[in-house]
């Protein structure tokens, strides 16, 4: 049928696909998380949240989750922070 999705993505681009003993079961491995860096970024994000600077908050969140910041994100479902 027109518009029908014929393929389902099971893995993200950054994941490695590993075979298992069963031919139809695959495993995904993820890059290792640097806990010190992640915790540091979360502390920075907390400080920016306390400043209620929505632009900085958005940039920090994108940095933390490692999204390409050059591509625009939909903003119709984002509410600004207020006290």
Coordinates of C-alpha atoms in Angstrom, one line a residue:
X1 CA 0.0 0.0 0.0
X2 CA 1.2 3.5 -0.7
X3 CA 2.9 5.1 2.4
X4 CA 3.2 1.8 4.2
X5 CA 6.4 1.3 6.1
X6 CA 8.2 -1.8 4.9
X7 CA 11.2 -1.7 7.1
X8 CA 11.6 -1.3 10.9
X9 CA 14.8 0.2 12.3
X10 CA 15.9 -2.0 15.1
X11 CA 19.2 -0.4 15.9
X12 CA 20.5 3.2 16.1
X13 CA 23.4 4.3 13.8
X14 CA 25.9 4.4 16.7
X15 CA 25.1 0.9 17.9
X16 CA 27.0 -2.2 16.9
X17 CA 25.0 -5.3 16.0
X18 CA 26.2 -8.6 17.4
X19 CA 25.1 -12.1 16.5
X20 CA 23.9 -14.5 19.1
X21 CA 23.5 -18.3 19.0
X22 CA 20.1 -17.9 17.4
X23 CA 20.2 -16.7 13.8
X24 CA 17.2 -14.3 14.3
X25 CA 18.3 -12.7 17.6
X26 CA 20.7 -9.8 17.5
X27 CA 22.3 -7.7 20.3
X28 CA 23.1 -4.1 20.3
X29 CA 26.2 -2.7 22.0
X30 CA 26.3 1.0 23.0
X31 CA 29.3 3.3 23.4
X32 CA 30.5 3.4 27.0
X33 CA 29.3 6.3 29.1
X34 CA 31.9 8.5 30.8
X35 CA 30.2 8.9 34.2
X36 CA 32.5 11.7 35.4
X37 CA 31.8 13.8 32.3
X38 CA 28.1 13.0 32.4
X39 CA 27.7 14.0 36.0
X40 CA 29.7 17.2 35.4
X41 CA 27.4 18.1 32.5
X42 CA 24.3 17.4 34.7
X43 CA 25.7 19.8 37.4
X44 CA 26.2 22.5 34.7
X45 CA 22.7 21.9 33.4
X46 CA 21.3 22.3 37.0
X47 CA 23.1 25.7 37.3
X48 CA 21.7 26.8 33.9
X49 CA 18.2 25.7 34.9
X50 CA 18.4 27.8 38.1
X51 CA 19.2 30.8 35.8
X52 CA 15.9 30.1 33.8
X53 CA 17.8 30.7 30.6
X54 CA 15.8 28.6 28.1
X55 CA 18.2 29.0 25.2
X56 CA 21.2 27.8 27.4
X57 CA 19.1 25.0 28.7
X58 CA 18.3 23.8 25.2
X59 CA 21.9 23.9 24.1
X60 CA 23.1 22.1 27.2
X61 CA 20.5 19.3 26.8
X62 CA 21.5 18.9 23.2
X63 CA 25.1 18.7 24.2
X64 CA 24.4 16.1 26.9
X65 CA 22.4 13.8 24.6
X66 CA 24.9 14.4 21.8
X67 CA 22.5 15.6 19.0
X68 CA 23.6 17.5 16.0
X69 CA 22.9 21.0 17.1
X70 CA 22.8 22.4 13.6
X71 CA 19.5 20.7 12.8
X72 CA 16.4 22.5 14.1
X73 CA 14.3 20.8 16.7
X74 CA 10.5 21.2 16.8
X75 CA 9.6 23.8 19.3
X76 CA 5.8 23.6 19.2
X77 CA 5.8 21.3 22.3
X78 CA 8.3 23.2 24.4
X79 CA 7.2 25.4 27.3
X80 CA 9.6 28.1 28.6
X81 CA 10.7 27.8 32.2
X82 CA 9.2 30.4 34.6
X83 CA 9.3 30.9 38.3

